[in-house]
Amino acid sequence: MNALKRHRLLTQIWASDPGWKRCFTTVSHTDLGRMFLAAAFFFFAVGGVLAMLIRAQLASPHAAFMGPDIYNQVFTMHGTMMMFLFAIPAFEGLAVYLLPKMLGARDLAFPRLTAYGFWCYAFGGSMMLISMLVGLAPDGGWFMYPPLTGAAASPGINTDVWLLGVTFVEISAICAAVELCVSILKFRAPGMSLDKMPIFAWYALVTALMILTGFPPLILGSILLELERAFGLPFFDTALGGDSLLWQHLFWLFGHPEVYIIFLPAAGLISTIIPVMSRTPLLAYGWVVASIVALAFLSFGLWVHHMFATGIPHMGVAFFSAASTLVAVPTAVQVFAWIGTMWQGRPQLHMPMLYILGFFATFVIGGLTGVMLAIVPFDWQAHDTAFVTAHLHYVLFGGFVFPVLAGLYYYAPLVTGRRRFFRIGEYAFALVFIGFHGTFLAMHWVGLLGQRRRIYTYDADMGWGVINLISSVGSFVLAIGLAMVLLDLALNAYVAIRGKRNPWRAGTLEWSMMLPPSTYNFPSLPRVTSREPLIETPDLPTRLARGVGYLAVPRDNRREMLTVSTTRAEPESLVIYPGNTALPMCMAAVTGSFFLSLLFKVYWFTPFAVIGVIALAWRWVWGLGSRTDEADQNIGFGETVPHATQTNRSQGWWGSAFLMIADATLFGSLIFGYAFLWTIAPNWPPPQWLAFTLWEPLIGVAAAGLAFFAARQSPGCIRQETCKTEGTTRRWFPWRLSPQLALVGLSTLAVIFVNLLWRAPSPTEHAYGAVLCVISAYGLFHVLLAILMLVFFIFRIRHGFISTRRRAEVEIVRLWIDYAVLIGLVSLMLILSPVLFT
Amino acid sequence: MSDLLRLLIAPLVWLAAFSAVYGLQGFGCATELNDVIFAGVPLMRAGLILVWVLTIATLVGILVWLERSSPILEWTSRISRITAWVAIVASVWALFPVTFASICS
Ligand code: HEM
Ligand SMILES: [Cu+2]
């Protein structure tokens, strides 16, 4: 097969639908990455307009431009949009677009999940945007502290828009995170062992793991606050055994890691760009990897430093300030690696480099003001002033927007296939840089003079007028600069001349592609032997096009990809991707109807939405797999691998496992909340404890055990014909119908949870009852989920999708049963055992 | 996978210990545990210091194990030793306040 024929065949197999349908049915990471980025920058623009409104209002004392009601909505939406609808999705977009290309893959692990995540984000974001246009936007600040956001102080649906909208959007972050973890660990070019991954992949992997462990506390907090507002479960209401500080803990348990979730991908771009611009490899790759890991962990030990003003005991304050000083070290390691790389090489001042210099200048100042704020006495003075706002913009804008703009200029030739021709960018950079510092240097100053953040106006005799005016003028300069950046990028994307391959002479795989990239990324998958394959093998592109690589022969009209072992990246299995479909978008729409029904309190509709999601999910997975065993497949170089459906650890298993990390973190946060309320909240003990019974734990343990062991029944034995050949676990369990037995066990567990929900003390009278209610519901939910999967599985057996060889689904279902069993037991223990001590 | 776990194991222990100490301190302050003095030793502080020392000992043990056993990739062994050191330093430094800070006020 020659290169042209291969190109034609592959293009046909991998193409998205033509015309207007493309946008709705595409599952290609290239399309979806671009859509993510476009949407993220749209929200950046909206957030930017809101910032201009804020600055217009604050420009002079007693401005009559906005009243307090509108002002509150505007700054809340500005912060919310920038954090949730711009920064995180921009990372997702970059990672979705770039990673497969960098890793030598043809797509991400779960193409339809990418699409589902995108649509959840698009619909959730639109929901919040519309609420703003009709004047119902949230107004409690981007961290939404109760009791201000409780039902009493904030009636109306504004706060619900935030709680439900952000949760909806966060589905997309969780989807993307699961997707990225599995893709980075399993979907790489063969030979790309962990130490040969492009550095950006490390950053993305760690960021994704942080999303999985950082977002659940916030999701939990939003659920609890929504439950309080809608149904009166008093989690944050001090009078009834709740505590509003619980929200602060949950929020900052998310919020501090969040800053690093935003910063790390940006740092990943810097670590990618600086070496190329300096014509030398990244200095101290290993140290950088170690410092990313260290940073991620340390950032989870800092959250209380946002709460120093709430009266934490000295020891707690000391722990968290000590930990806060530590994070500076891994950040410094990276900064030194960057400086060292530039020192070692010959840096060239192209456009991306300008923004990186802008980053250095800005981020260092932001870091210094951060150290100032980490000193507790200073924090007590500057807390809640414009100084803090200035600091956070130095870090967020300096640490995220500048590097991302560098990244956009760096990757523009790859995305558009054109060479930069119009040179508006340099002027735009000057305006952005001057405008930014004009705006926010001034804000430090008024902050120290005492101007509080989030005030809509101030008196002339405070003497803040001139400084605020300078700041506002600066912000308009900044806005003009940013608009020019967009103009520059757009002009160069649509009218500039075609560029040639690998314009920056970089060494990583994404630059070995045709420009703009083809739908299938790589005509054949390379065998990687170094960290910079293109430098080692300059003729790699032609070799891949000629078919010197894996999966060089398109077959059966299928979208094929390999999975590899996590560490060494040896080929493990062959994956067949699903084709174009509107299913993800439909499912996101139905998911959206679920959130809307909660928002508008049409609760009768909610069950229908849930059923809709289940039905679509059923269809989603039903289409996978095959009804016949297939022989091991030839993948080139004389190697063969089995189909992923015929392995124990398919990508679905990995995806489930990573999703469980997030799920377990949510559960852990719930336990933390329970313990926190019990020990710290005033107005405990509750008026009434749950009565202890012996039969619940006994039957519960028996049922859980039954489900657990029944699920261990060997898969082949499920069908009678194969039972004779598989004898291993039959010794333990003489019955053949193991899924049915597991079903009995799980259903019994479900009954116990329903009974607990039934007999627990009233959830609206005291936080104790409310917590029991949530824990039982969590347990019940997982047991029901496992039941649903079992039922699905039984149908799959009936229809011949499962055999001794095609066992991937067995393992996945078993994993979820095990999780449900574990959660069930822990929940039972949490609910019943404390009663014994009271 | 096991190589990735090597990189993460020591920091995970740090995270668990940090949470445990913070939780213990909160729990002690919420109950009467803080006032208990046993044989002239304040029980709370002794307990906190014990957890602190045990954490460091565990981490040193992990470091030794990382040095002795061999990973799939040679590269991992270096990086995992760095992350183990990070965890040790973080434990010593961030939990050091158990020795002097006032516990509940
Ligand atoms: C485009 C240039 C920007 C300008 C001129 C700007 C301006 C402002 C101002 C003046 C405030 C204070 C509102 C008040 O306290 O009354 C604010 C708050 C905030 N900004 Fe920005 N900002 C910009 C970009 C960003 C970016 C890129 C991010 C994040 C990625 C961001 C995140 C936030 C957050 C989280 C708040 C706090 C909102 C709250 O208090 O609830 N901003 N911004
Ligand atoms: Cu923080």
Tab-separated table of C-alpha atoms in Angstrom, chain A residues 554-810:
chain	number	residue	atom	x	y	z
A	554	PRO	CA	-6.318	0.113	7.583
A	555	ARG	CA	-8.690	-2.831	7.816
A	556	ASP	CA	-12.372	-3.643	8.091
A	557	ASN	CA	-13.266	0.019	7.932
A	558	ARG	CA	-12.566	0.298	11.651
A	559	ARG	CA	-10.938	3.044	13.679
A	560	GLU	CA	-8.064	1.209	15.296
A	561	MET	CA	-5.671	2.136	18.056
A	562	LEU	CA	-3.299	0.313	20.401
A	563	THR	CA	-3.154	0.308	24.155
A	564	VAL	CA	0.213	-0.139	25.804
A	565	SER	CA	1.523	-1.142	29.194
A	566	THR	CA	1.683	1.828	31.549
A	567	THR	CA	5.361	1.908	32.330
A	568	ARG	CA	7.255	0.572	29.350
A	569	ALA	CA	4.580	1.163	26.740
A	570	GLU	CA	4.722	-2.269	25.143
A	571	PRO	CA	1.679	-2.991	22.949
A	572	GLU	CA	-1.051	-4.726	24.929
A	573	SER	CA	-4.278	-4.722	23.002
A	574	LEU	CA	-6.143	-3.465	19.980
A	575	VAL	CA	-8.931	-0.949	20.506
A	576	ILE	CA	-11.755	-0.355	18.058
A	577	TYR	CA	-13.206	3.123	18.470
A	578	PRO	CA	-16.899	3.880	17.997
A	579	GLY	CA	-17.863	6.043	15.020
A	580	ASN	CA	-19.540	9.430	14.724
A	581	THR	CA	-22.701	9.784	16.742
A	582	ALA	CA	-25.032	12.366	18.229
A	583	LEU	CA	-25.524	10.201	21.303
A	584	PRO	CA	-23.167	12.236	23.529
A	585	MET	CA	-24.943	15.455	22.693
A	586	CYS	CA	-28.352	13.914	23.343
A	587	MET	CA	-27.189	12.500	26.604
A	588	ALA	CA	-25.776	15.881	27.659
A	589	ALA	CA	-29.102	17.470	26.758
A	590	VAL	CA	-31.001	14.973	28.882
A	591	THR	CA	-28.494	15.476	31.691
A	592	GLY	CA	-29.188	19.179	31.320
A	593	SER	CA	-32.916	18.601	31.655
A	594	PHE	CA	-32.175	16.880	34.944
A	595	PHE	CA	-30.420	19.992	36.247
A	596	LEU	CA	-33.092	22.303	34.851
A	597	SER	CA	-35.834	20.313	36.556
A	598	LEU	CA	-34.020	20.824	39.851
A	599	LEU	CA	-33.431	24.488	39.135
A	600	PHE	CA	-37.056	25.261	38.379
A	601	LYS	CA	-38.291	22.848	41.021
A	602	VAL	CA	-40.360	20.708	38.650
A	603	TYR	CA	-39.465	17.655	40.647
A	604	TRP	CA	-41.992	15.385	38.987
A	605	PHE	CA	-39.872	15.588	35.875
A	606	THR	CA	-36.590	14.626	37.542
A	607	PRO	CA	-37.203	10.834	37.508
A	608	PHE	CA	-37.926	11.004	33.790
A	609	ALA	CA	-34.623	12.742	33.199
A	610	VAL	CA	-32.849	10.066	35.218
A	611	ILE	CA	-34.546	7.318	33.243
A	612	GLY	CA	-33.580	9.124	30.068
A	613	VAL	CA	-29.939	9.209	31.068
A	614	ILE	CA	-30.026	5.521	31.978
A	615	ALA	CA	-31.645	4.580	28.682
A	616	LEU	CA	-29.095	6.515	26.678
A	617	ALA	CA	-26.221	5.132	28.729
A	618	TRP	CA	-27.550	1.650	28.051
A	619	ARG	CA	-27.534	2.321	24.344
A	620	TRP	CA	-24.095	3.838	24.628
A	621	VAL	CA	-22.466	0.717	26.010
A	622	TRP	CA	-24.652	-1.789	24.232
A	623	GLY	CA	-23.078	-0.902	20.903
A	624	LEU	CA	-19.606	-1.895	22.059
A	625	GLY	CA	-18.069	-5.343	21.946
A	626	SER	CA	-18.606	-8.247	19.633
A	627	ARG	CA	-20.502	-11.521	19.558
A	628	THR	CA	-17.720	-13.687	18.304
A	629	ASP	CA	-14.281	-14.416	19.628
A	630	GLU	CA	-11.614	-12.953	17.440
A	631	ALA	CA	-8.099	-14.179	16.956
A	632	ASP	CA	-5.160	-12.062	18.084
A	633	GLN	CA	-4.550	-9.277	15.624
A	634	ASN	CA	-1.450	-8.486	13.678
A	635	ILE	CA	-0.355	-4.924	14.403
A	636	GLY	CA	2.801	-4.727	12.348
A	637	PHE	CA	6.481	-5.525	13.025
A	638	GLY	CA	5.360	-9.121	13.337
A	639	GLU	CA	3.642	-8.487	16.660
A	640	THR	CA	0.147	-9.586	17.603
A	641	VAL	CA	-2.124	-8.435	20.402
A	642	PRO	CA	-5.627	-9.437	21.496
A	643	HIS	CA	-8.697	-7.247	21.108
A	644	ALA	CA	-9.224	-5.030	24.141
A	645	THR	CA	-12.546	-6.755	24.777
A	646	GLN	CA	-10.616	-9.964	25.236
A	647	THR	CA	-8.397	-8.711	28.047
A	648	ASN	CA	-8.902	-8.346	31.767
A	649	ARG	CA	-7.919	-4.709	31.892
A	650	SER	CA	-9.630	-2.937	29.047
A	651	GLN	CA	-9.725	0.827	28.806
A	652	GLY	CA	-13.216	0.662	30.297
A	653	TRP	CA	-11.792	-0.928	33.417
A	654	TRP	CA	-9.173	1.766	33.716
A	655	GLY	CA	-11.752	4.475	33.149
A	656	SER	CA	-13.936	2.980	35.873
A	657	ALA	CA	-11.008	2.810	38.236
A	658	PHE	CA	-10.138	6.473	37.747
A	659	LEU	CA	-13.759	7.501	38.067
A	660	MET	CA	-13.808	5.650	41.355
A	661	ILE	CA	-10.946	7.764	42.622
A	662	ALA	CA	-13.176	10.801	42.194
A	663	ASP	CA	-16.143	8.964	43.628
A	664	ALA	CA	-14.216	7.785	46.661
A	665	THR	CA	-12.899	11.300	47.230
A	666	LEU	CA	-16.461	12.545	47.276
A	667	PHE	CA	-17.317	9.898	49.840
A	668	GLY	CA	-14.235	10.783	51.860
A	669	SER	CA	-15.291	14.436	51.874
A	670	LEU	CA	-18.700	13.351	53.080
A	671	ILE	CA	-17.131	11.442	55.956
A	672	PHE	CA	-15.014	14.485	56.720
A	673	GLY	CA	-18.182	16.596	56.792
A	674	TYR	CA	-19.870	14.144	59.140
A	675	ALA	CA	-16.906	14.149	61.511
A	676	PHE	CA	-16.587	17.922	61.275
A	677	LEU	CA	-20.203	18.574	62.159
A	678	TRP	CA	-20.172	16.000	64.915
A	679	THR	CA	-17.096	17.408	66.632
A	680	ILE	CA	-17.012	21.099	65.745
A	681	ALA	CA	-20.531	22.305	64.999
A	682	PRO	CA	-22.398	23.855	67.914
A	683	ASN	CA	-25.823	22.492	68.824
A	684	TRP	CA	-24.831	18.880	68.962
A	685	PRO	CA	-25.862	16.276	70.150
A	686	PRO	CA	-29.010	16.026	68.080
A	687	PRO	CA	-32.424	15.749	69.743
A	688	GLN	CA	-32.731	12.136	68.703
A	689	TRP	CA	-30.284	9.386	67.752
A	690	LEU	CA	-30.906	6.561	65.357
A	691	ALA	CA	-31.933	3.379	67.194
A	692	PHE	CA	-29.440	0.546	66.838
A	693	THR	CA	-30.609	-2.774	65.468
A	694	LEU	CA	-28.626	-5.941	65.196
A	695	TRP	CA	-30.236	-7.321	62.075
A	696	GLU	CA	-29.123	-4.506	59.786
A	697	PRO	CA	-25.386	-5.021	60.199
A	698	LEU	CA	-25.736	-8.799	60.228
A	699	ILE	CA	-27.832	-9.094	57.111
A	700	GLY	CA	-25.903	-6.261	55.517
A	701	VAL	CA	-22.592	-8.042	55.913
A	702	ALA	CA	-24.074	-11.316	54.695
A	703	ALA	CA	-25.601	-9.662	51.630
A	704	ALA	CA	-22.412	-7.798	50.825
A	705	GLY	CA	-20.439	-10.994	51.178
A	706	LEU	CA	-22.808	-12.841	48.907
A	707	ALA	CA	-22.524	-10.188	46.218
A	708	PHE	CA	-18.769	-10.070	46.563
A	709	PHE	CA	-18.183	-13.816	46.284
A	710	ALA	CA	-20.837	-14.392	43.670
A	711	ALA	CA	-19.097	-11.794	41.524
A	712	ARG	CA	-15.904	-13.810	41.883
A	713	GLN	CA	-17.503	-16.773	40.142
A	714	SER	CA	-15.411	-17.316	37.068
A	715	PRO	CA	-16.836	-15.627	34.018
A	716	GLY	CA	-16.712	-18.590	31.720
A	717	CYS	CA	-18.948	-20.480	34.067
A	718	ILE	CA	-21.711	-18.020	33.433
A	719	ARG	CA	-22.710	-19.924	30.351
A	720	GLN	CA	-23.375	-23.554	30.862
A	721	GLU	CA	-21.392	-24.846	27.897
A	722	THR	CA	-18.097	-23.413	29.096
A	723	CYS	CA	-18.652	-24.376	32.693
A	724	LYS	CA	-16.911	-27.676	32.449
A	725	THR	CA	-13.634	-26.191	31.354
A	726	GLU	CA	-13.562	-23.609	34.108
A	727	GLY	CA	-13.535	-25.135	37.501
A	728	THR	CA	-11.531	-22.821	39.655
A	729	THR	CA	-14.007	-20.911	41.755
A	730	ARG	CA	-16.728	-23.488	41.540
A	731	ARG	CA	-15.325	-25.173	44.548
A	732	TRP	CA	-16.368	-22.171	46.589
A	733	PHE	CA	-19.690	-21.633	44.959
A	734	PRO	CA	-21.529	-24.600	43.595
A	735	TRP	CA	-24.219	-22.502	41.919
A	736	ARG	CA	-23.931	-21.609	38.321
A	737	LEU	CA	-25.985	-18.457	38.225
A	738	SER	CA	-23.478	-16.159	39.819
A	739	PRO	CA	-24.783	-12.854	38.430
A	740	GLN	CA	-28.225	-13.701	39.688
A	741	LEU	CA	-26.823	-14.504	43.113
A	742	ALA	CA	-24.924	-11.241	43.191
A	743	LEU	CA	-28.193	-9.592	42.281
A	744	VAL	CA	-29.854	-11.119	45.331
A	745	GLY	CA	-27.060	-9.865	47.564
A	746	LEU	CA	-27.133	-6.347	46.175
A	747	SER	CA	-30.924	-6.101	46.306
A	748	THR	CA	-30.854	-7.073	49.972
A	749	LEU	CA	-28.332	-4.296	50.582
A	750	ALA	CA	-30.586	-1.879	48.744
A	751	VAL	CA	-33.512	-2.828	50.969
A	752	ILE	CA	-31.420	-2.157	54.061
A	753	PHE	CA	-30.525	1.314	52.813
A	754	VAL	CA	-34.111	2.119	51.946
A	755	ASN	CA	-35.086	1.034	55.419
A	756	LEU	CA	-32.390	3.231	56.944
A	757	LEU	CA	-33.593	6.206	54.952
A	758	TRP	CA	-37.033	5.435	56.225
A	759	ARG	CA	-36.299	5.120	59.894
A	760	ALA	CA	-33.533	7.726	60.309
A	761	PRO	CA	-34.409	10.825	62.334
A	762	SER	CA	-36.023	13.567	60.287
A	763	PRO	CA	-33.418	15.113	57.974
A	764	THR	CA	-34.848	18.608	58.284
A	765	GLU	CA	-34.786	18.835	62.052
A	766	HIS	CA	-31.090	18.436	62.656
A	767	ALA	CA	-27.919	18.096	60.600
A	768	TYR	CA	-27.444	14.627	62.080
A	769	GLY	CA	-30.516	13.268	60.335
A	770	ALA	CA	-29.520	15.129	57.188
A	771	VAL	CA	-26.070	13.542	57.143
A	772	LEU	CA	-27.487	10.060	57.731
A	773	CYS	CA	-29.881	10.661	54.881
A	774	VAL	CA	-27.067	11.632	52.501
A	775	ILE	CA	-24.840	8.722	53.499
A	776	SER	CA	-27.648	6.201	53.056
A	777	ALA	CA	-28.560	7.766	49.747
A	778	TYR	CA	-24.948	7.546	48.626
A	779	GLY	CA	-24.811	3.878	49.577
A	780	LEU	CA	-28.153	3.186	47.945
A	781	PHE	CA	-27.104	4.960	44.776
A	782	HIS	CA	-24.035	2.797	44.342
A	783	VAL	CA	-25.861	-0.397	45.101
A	784	LEU	CA	-28.522	0.514	42.537
A	785	LEU	CA	-25.829	1.360	40.037
A	786	ALA	CA	-24.234	-2.039	40.517
A	787	ILE	CA	-27.645	-3.691	40.152
A	788	LEU	CA	-28.227	-1.831	36.931
A	789	MET	CA	-24.872	-2.988	35.627
A	790	LEU	CA	-25.604	-6.559	36.610
A	791	VAL	CA	-28.911	-6.497	34.819
A	792	PHE	CA	-27.175	-5.084	31.781
A	793	PHE	CA	-24.568	-7.786	32.096
A	794	ILE	CA	-27.156	-10.543	32.244
A	795	PHE	CA	-28.653	-9.211	29.034
A	796	ARG	CA	-25.215	-9.149	27.480
A	797	ILE	CA	-24.732	-12.798	28.343
A	798	ARG	CA	-28.100	-13.682	26.841
A	799	HIS	CA	-27.164	-11.915	23.629
A	800	GLY	CA	-23.829	-13.639	23.388
A	801	PHE	CA	-21.511	-10.702	24.025
A	802	ILE	CA	-19.667	-12.487	26.819
A	803	SER	CA	-17.478	-15.526	26.569
A	804	THR	CA	-14.451	-16.940	28.310
A	805	ARG	CA	-12.309	-14.873	26.007
A	806	ARG	CA	-14.495	-11.789	25.733
A	807	ARG	CA	-14.247	-11.077	29.423
A	808	ALA	CA	-13.489	-7.336	29.618
A	809	GLU	CA	-17.040	-6.518	30.682
A	810	VAL	CA	-16.982	-9.140	33.407
